[in-house]
Coordinates of C-alpha atoms in Angstrom, one line a residue:
Chain A
M1 CA -42.1 -9.5 81.4
V2 CA -39.5 -11.3 79.3
L3 CA -41.5 -10.6 76.1
V4 CA -41.7 -7.0 77.0
K5 CA -37.9 -6.9 77.5
L6 CA -37.4 -8.6 74.1
L7 CA -39.8 -6.3 72.3
R8 CA -38.5 -3.1 73.9
K9 CA -36.2 -1.1 71.7
E10 CA -33.8 1.3 73.1
P11 CA -34.6 4.7 71.7
P12 CA -31.8 6.4 69.7
D13 CA -29.5 8.5 71.7
P14 CA -30.5 12.1 70.7
Y15 CA -26.9 13.3 70.7
L16 CA -24.9 10.3 69.6
S17 CA -27.2 9.6 66.7
Q18 CA -26.7 13.0 65.1
P19 CA -24.7 13.1 61.7
I20 CA -21.0 14.0 62.1
R21 CA -19.4 16.5 59.7
T22 CA -15.6 16.4 59.0
E23 CA -13.6 18.5 56.6
R24 CA -14.4 16.3 53.7
F25 CA -17.2 14.0 54.7
V26 CA -20.6 13.7 56.2
V27 CA -20.7 10.6 58.5
A28 CA -24.4 9.8 58.9
N29 CA -26.0 7.3 61.2
C30 CA -28.0 4.7 59.4
N31 CA -31.3 2.8 60.1
L32 CA -31.3 -0.9 59.3
K33 CA -32.4 -0.5 55.7
D34 CA -29.6 2.0 55.0
A35 CA -27.1 0.0 56.9
I36 CA -27.7 -3.1 54.7
K37 CA -27.4 -0.8 51.7
V38 CA -24.1 0.9 52.6
T39 CA -22.5 -2.4 53.7
A40 CA -23.8 -4.4 50.8
P41 CA -20.4 -4.1 49.0
W42 CA -18.8 -5.9 51.9
R43 CA -20.8 -9.1 51.6
T44 CA -19.2 -10.4 48.5
D45 CA -15.7 -8.8 49.0
P46 CA -13.4 -11.5 50.3
E47 CA -10.6 -9.0 51.3
V48 CA -13.1 -7.0 53.4
L49 CA -14.7 -10.0 54.9
E50 CA -11.2 -11.4 55.8
N51 CA -10.0 -8.3 57.5
L52 CA -13.2 -7.8 59.5
M53 CA -12.8 -11.4 60.5
Y54 CA -16.2 -12.6 59.3
S55 CA -16.6 -16.4 59.3
Q56 CA -17.7 -16.8 55.7
T57 CA -16.1 -15.9 52.4
S58 CA -19.3 -14.4 51.1
Y59 CA -22.9 -13.9 52.2
T60 CA -26.2 -14.1 50.6
A61 CA -28.5 -11.0 51.0
F62 CA -30.5 -12.8 53.6
E63 CA -27.4 -13.9 55.5
W64 CA -26.1 -10.4 55.4
V65 CA -29.2 -8.9 56.9
R66 CA -28.8 -11.3 59.8
S67 CA -25.1 -10.7 60.1
V68 CA -24.8 -7.0 59.9
G69 CA -26.9 -6.5 63.0
R70 CA -29.6 -4.0 63.7
P71 CA -28.3 -0.5 64.3
N72 CA -30.3 1.2 66.9
G73 CA -28.6 4.7 67.3
N74 CA -28.0 3.9 71.0
T75 CA -25.7 1.0 71.4
R76 CA -25.1 -0.1 67.8
F77 CA -24.2 2.3 65.0
I78 CA -23.5 2.0 61.3
H79 CA -22.4 5.3 59.8
A80 CA -22.4 5.9 56.1
I81 CA -19.2 7.8 55.0
M82 CA -20.2 10.3 52.3
P83 CA -17.9 12.7 50.6
K84 CA -19.3 16.3 50.7
E85 CA -18.2 16.7 47.1
G86 CA -19.3 14.1 44.6
G87 CA -21.8 12.4 46.8
G88 CA -22.3 8.6 47.1
T89 CA -21.0 6.4 49.8
I90 CA -17.5 5.3 50.0
G91 CA -17.5 3.2 53.0
A92 CA -19.0 2.6 56.4
H93 CA -18.1 2.7 60.1
R94 CA -19.5 0.3 62.6
L95 CA -19.5 1.2 66.4
I96 CA -20.8 -0.8 69.2
I97 CA -21.1 0.4 72.8
N98 CA -21.3 -2.3 75.4
R99 CA -22.8 -1.9 78.9
S100 CA -19.3 -1.4 80.4
G101 CA -18.7 1.7 78.2
T102 CA -16.3 -0.1 75.8
V103 CA -16.7 1.0 72.2
S104 CA -15.7 -1.5 69.5
L105 CA -14.7 0.1 66.2
A106 CA -14.5 -1.2 62.7
I107 CA -14.3 0.7 59.4
V108 CA -14.3 -0.2 55.8
I109 CA -13.5 2.1 52.8
H110 CA -14.9 -0.1 50.0
A111 CA -14.3 2.6 47.3
R112 CA -10.6 1.7 46.5
S113 CA -10.1 5.0 44.7
W114 CA -10.1 6.6 48.2
W115 CA -7.5 4.4 49.8
G116 CA -4.3 6.2 50.9
R117 CA -6.1 9.5 51.0
G118 CA -6.4 9.8 54.8
V119 CA -10.1 8.9 55.0
F120 CA -9.7 6.4 57.9
E121 CA -8.0 9.0 60.0
E122 CA -10.3 11.9 59.3
V123 CA -13.5 9.8 59.8
R124 CA -12.2 8.0 63.0
R125 CA -11.2 11.3 64.5
G126 CA -14.6 12.8 63.8
I127 CA -16.4 9.8 65.3
M128 CA -14.2 9.7 68.4
D129 CA -14.5 13.5 68.9
H130 CA -18.3 13.0 68.8
F131 CA -18.5 9.9 71.0
A132 CA -15.7 10.5 73.6
P133 CA -17.4 13.2 75.5
S134 CA -20.4 11.0 76.3
E135 CA -20.6 9.7 79.8
R136 CA -21.5 6.3 78.3
V137 CA -18.1 6.0 76.7
I138 CA -15.1 4.9 78.7
R139 CA -12.7 3.4 76.2
F140 CA -12.3 2.6 72.5
E141 CA -10.9 -0.6 71.2
G142 CA -9.9 -2.2 67.9
H143 CA -9.1 -5.8 67.2
V144 CA -7.4 -6.5 63.8
L145 CA -5.5 -9.2 62.1
A146 CA -1.8 -8.9 62.8
R147 CA -1.0 -8.8 59.1
N148 CA -3.5 -5.9 58.5
V149 CA -0.8 -3.4 58.1
S150 CA -3.0 -0.5 57.0
S151 CA -5.3 -0.8 60.1
I152 CA -2.3 -1.2 62.4
Y153 CA -0.8 2.0 60.9
N154 CA -4.1 3.8 61.4
Y155 CA -4.5 2.9 65.1
Q156 CA -0.9 3.9 65.7
K157 CA -1.4 7.2 63.8
L158 CA -4.3 8.1 66.1
G159 CA -2.3 7.2 69.2
F160 CA -4.0 4.0 70.2
R161 CA -2.0 1.9 72.6
L162 CA -1.2 -1.8 71.7
V163 CA -2.7 -3.9 74.6
G164 CA -2.7 -7.4 73.2
Y165 CA -1.1 -9.8 70.8
E166 CA -3.0 -13.0 70.4
K167 CA -1.6 -16.0 68.6
K168 CA -3.7 -18.1 66.2
T169 CA -6.9 -16.3 67.4
W170 CA -8.9 -16.5 64.1
L171 CA -9.4 -19.3 61.6
S172 CA -9.4 -17.9 58.1
P173 CA -12.2 -19.4 56.0
H174 CA -10.2 -18.4 53.0
S175 CA -6.9 -20.0 53.7
G176 CA -7.9 -22.5 56.3
T177 CA -5.1 -21.3 58.6
H178 CA -5.0 -19.7 62.0
M179 CA -4.1 -16.1 62.0
D180 CA -2.7 -13.8 64.8
T181 CA -4.5 -10.7 65.9
V182 CA -3.6 -7.5 67.8
Q183 CA -5.7 -5.3 70.1
F184 CA -5.5 -1.6 70.5
E185 CA -7.2 0.7 73.0
M186 CA -7.7 4.3 73.7
M187 CA -9.3 5.7 76.8
A188 CA -11.9 8.4 76.1
D189 CA -10.4 10.8 78.6
D190 CA -7.0 10.4 76.9
W191 CA -8.5 11.0 73.5
I192 CA -10.1 14.2 74.7
A193 CA -6.8 15.3 76.3
Q194 CA -4.9 14.5 73.1
S195 CA -7.4 16.3 70.9
Q196 CA -7.2 19.4 73.2
A197 CA -3.3 19.2 73.1
L198 CA -3.4 19.1 69.2
G199 CA -5.8 22.0 69.1
D200 CA -3.6 24.1 71.4
A201 CA -0.5 23.2 69.3
D202 CA -2.3 24.2 66.2
E203 CA -3.3 27.6 67.7
Q204 CA 0.3 28.3 68.6
Chain B
M1 CA 40.9 -0.7 63.5
T2 CA 39.8 -1.1 67.1
G3 CA 36.7 -3.0 68.1
L4 CA 35.1 0.3 69.2
H5 CA 35.7 1.9 65.9
K6 CA 34.2 -1.2 64.1
A7 CA 31.0 -0.8 66.3
R8 CA 30.8 2.9 65.4
L9 CA 31.1 2.2 61.7
S10 CA 28.4 -0.5 62.0
E11 CA 25.9 2.0 63.6
T12 CA 26.6 4.5 60.9
Q13 CA 26.0 1.8 58.2
M14 CA 22.7 0.8 59.9
S15 CA 21.6 4.5 60.1
N16 CA 22.3 4.9 56.4
S17 CA 20.4 1.7 55.6
A18 CA 17.4 3.1 57.5
V19 CA 17.8 6.5 55.8
T20 CA 17.8 4.8 52.3
L21 CA 14.9 2.5 53.1
L22 CA 12.7 5.2 54.6
A23 CA 13.6 7.7 51.8
E24 CA 12.5 5.2 49.1
A25 CA 9.4 4.2 50.9
L26 CA 8.2 7.7 51.8
G27 CA 9.2 9.1 48.3
V28 CA 11.4 11.8 49.7
D29 CA 15.0 13.0 49.4
P30 CA 17.3 11.0 51.7
K31 CA 18.7 14.4 53.0
V32 CA 15.3 15.2 54.7
V33 CA 15.3 11.7 56.5
D34 CA 16.6 12.0 60.0
E35 CA 15.9 10.6 63.5
N36 CA 12.9 12.7 63.8
V37 CA 11.0 11.0 61.1
S38 CA 8.0 9.2 62.5
L39 CA 4.6 7.7 61.6
R40 CA 2.8 10.4 63.8
Q41 CA 4.8 13.4 62.8
T42 CA 5.8 13.0 59.1
S43 CA 3.0 13.8 56.6
A44 CA 4.6 11.7 53.9
W45 CA 4.4 8.6 56.2
D46 CA 0.8 7.6 55.1
S47 CA -0.7 4.1 55.1
L48 CA 0.7 3.2 51.7
A49 CA 4.1 4.4 52.7
H50 CA 3.8 2.2 55.9
F51 CA 3.1 -0.7 53.7
R52 CA 6.1 0.0 51.6
I53 CA 8.3 0.2 54.6
V54 CA 7.1 -3.1 55.9
L55 CA 7.6 -4.8 52.6
A56 CA 11.0 -3.2 52.2
L57 CA 12.1 -4.4 55.6
E58 CA 10.9 -7.9 54.9
E59 CA 12.9 -7.8 51.5
R60 CA 15.9 -6.4 53.4
L61 CA 15.7 -9.0 56.2
G62 CA 14.8 -11.9 53.9
R63 CA 11.8 -13.0 55.9
K64 CA 8.3 -11.8 57.0
L65 CA 8.2 -9.5 60.0
T66 CA 6.6 -11.0 63.2
P67 CA 3.4 -9.2 64.3
I68 CA 5.3 -7.6 67.2
E69 CA 7.8 -6.3 64.7
V70 CA 5.1 -5.0 62.4
V71 CA 3.6 -3.1 65.3
S72 CA 6.9 -1.8 66.4
V73 CA 7.7 0.1 63.1
R74 CA 6.8 3.6 63.9
D75 CA 9.9 5.8 63.5
F76 CA 13.4 6.1 62.3
Q77 CA 14.8 4.5 65.4
S78 CA 12.5 1.5 65.2
V79 CA 13.4 0.9 61.6
S80 CA 17.1 1.2 62.3
N81 CA 16.9 -1.1 65.3
L82 CA 15.2 -3.8 63.2
I83 CA 17.8 -3.6 60.5
Q84 CA 20.6 -3.7 63.2
A85 CA 19.0 -6.6 65.1
C86 CA 18.8 -8.8 62.0
E87 CA 22.3 -7.8 60.7
I88 CA 23.9 -9.1 63.9

């Protein structure tokens, strides 16, 4: 029975695993092979690893396969962010739904030429618009370093609520110092209401 | 000059400091910066501008902002309050 449970894979959610289209991007759900490929730029980028709070300053290919986790299109998603024009992959978004309906979010735009061009907001809006209506989703949360000004800006821009400030939560493998973190949350219902209000305002 | 007049002058100076700081960070004319400028409503206030605002505040205040202060930076009033709190 235990072996059956271990071997059983959750099938992909037929709705949640669909690709998401925003104004400028296609945000496509990845299988394990694609997830390793799209997140490969992260594993040797110390700035990315630091801001995602990974415990090492770099990873070998084998270590990264173990570390990135197995996306299953049901509770774990890694989305490739692909511009509609020009092709390629400029970043990836990671999303995990726990059994309580909390969705943990993380995004990396590894193509630095796209920084400051509103990618985070557009992609995150598209993903949250897609996931929020699901009955499996109750709330979204983000957990970032307190000095990650860009991420803090993006959470605030989307209307997330600051719910926690934790001191010396994370030991940086780069600097060897403890760093503070902050937590943001957005209830799925509030996101839907906010999006509808924005849509109504645009129509007027 | 009465104490009350001194206080009013100080608030104006703080407001002007916030206008100048925000105008430079957002890359806009100071004339368009008013109390309605905010992270959520002002298109020029993108992530890079936000970074510049935080850096400008730290340079102005002569120290790094605390995490709570970083999170509090979201509109004209919050920038003005930070400048005022540290000038007292």
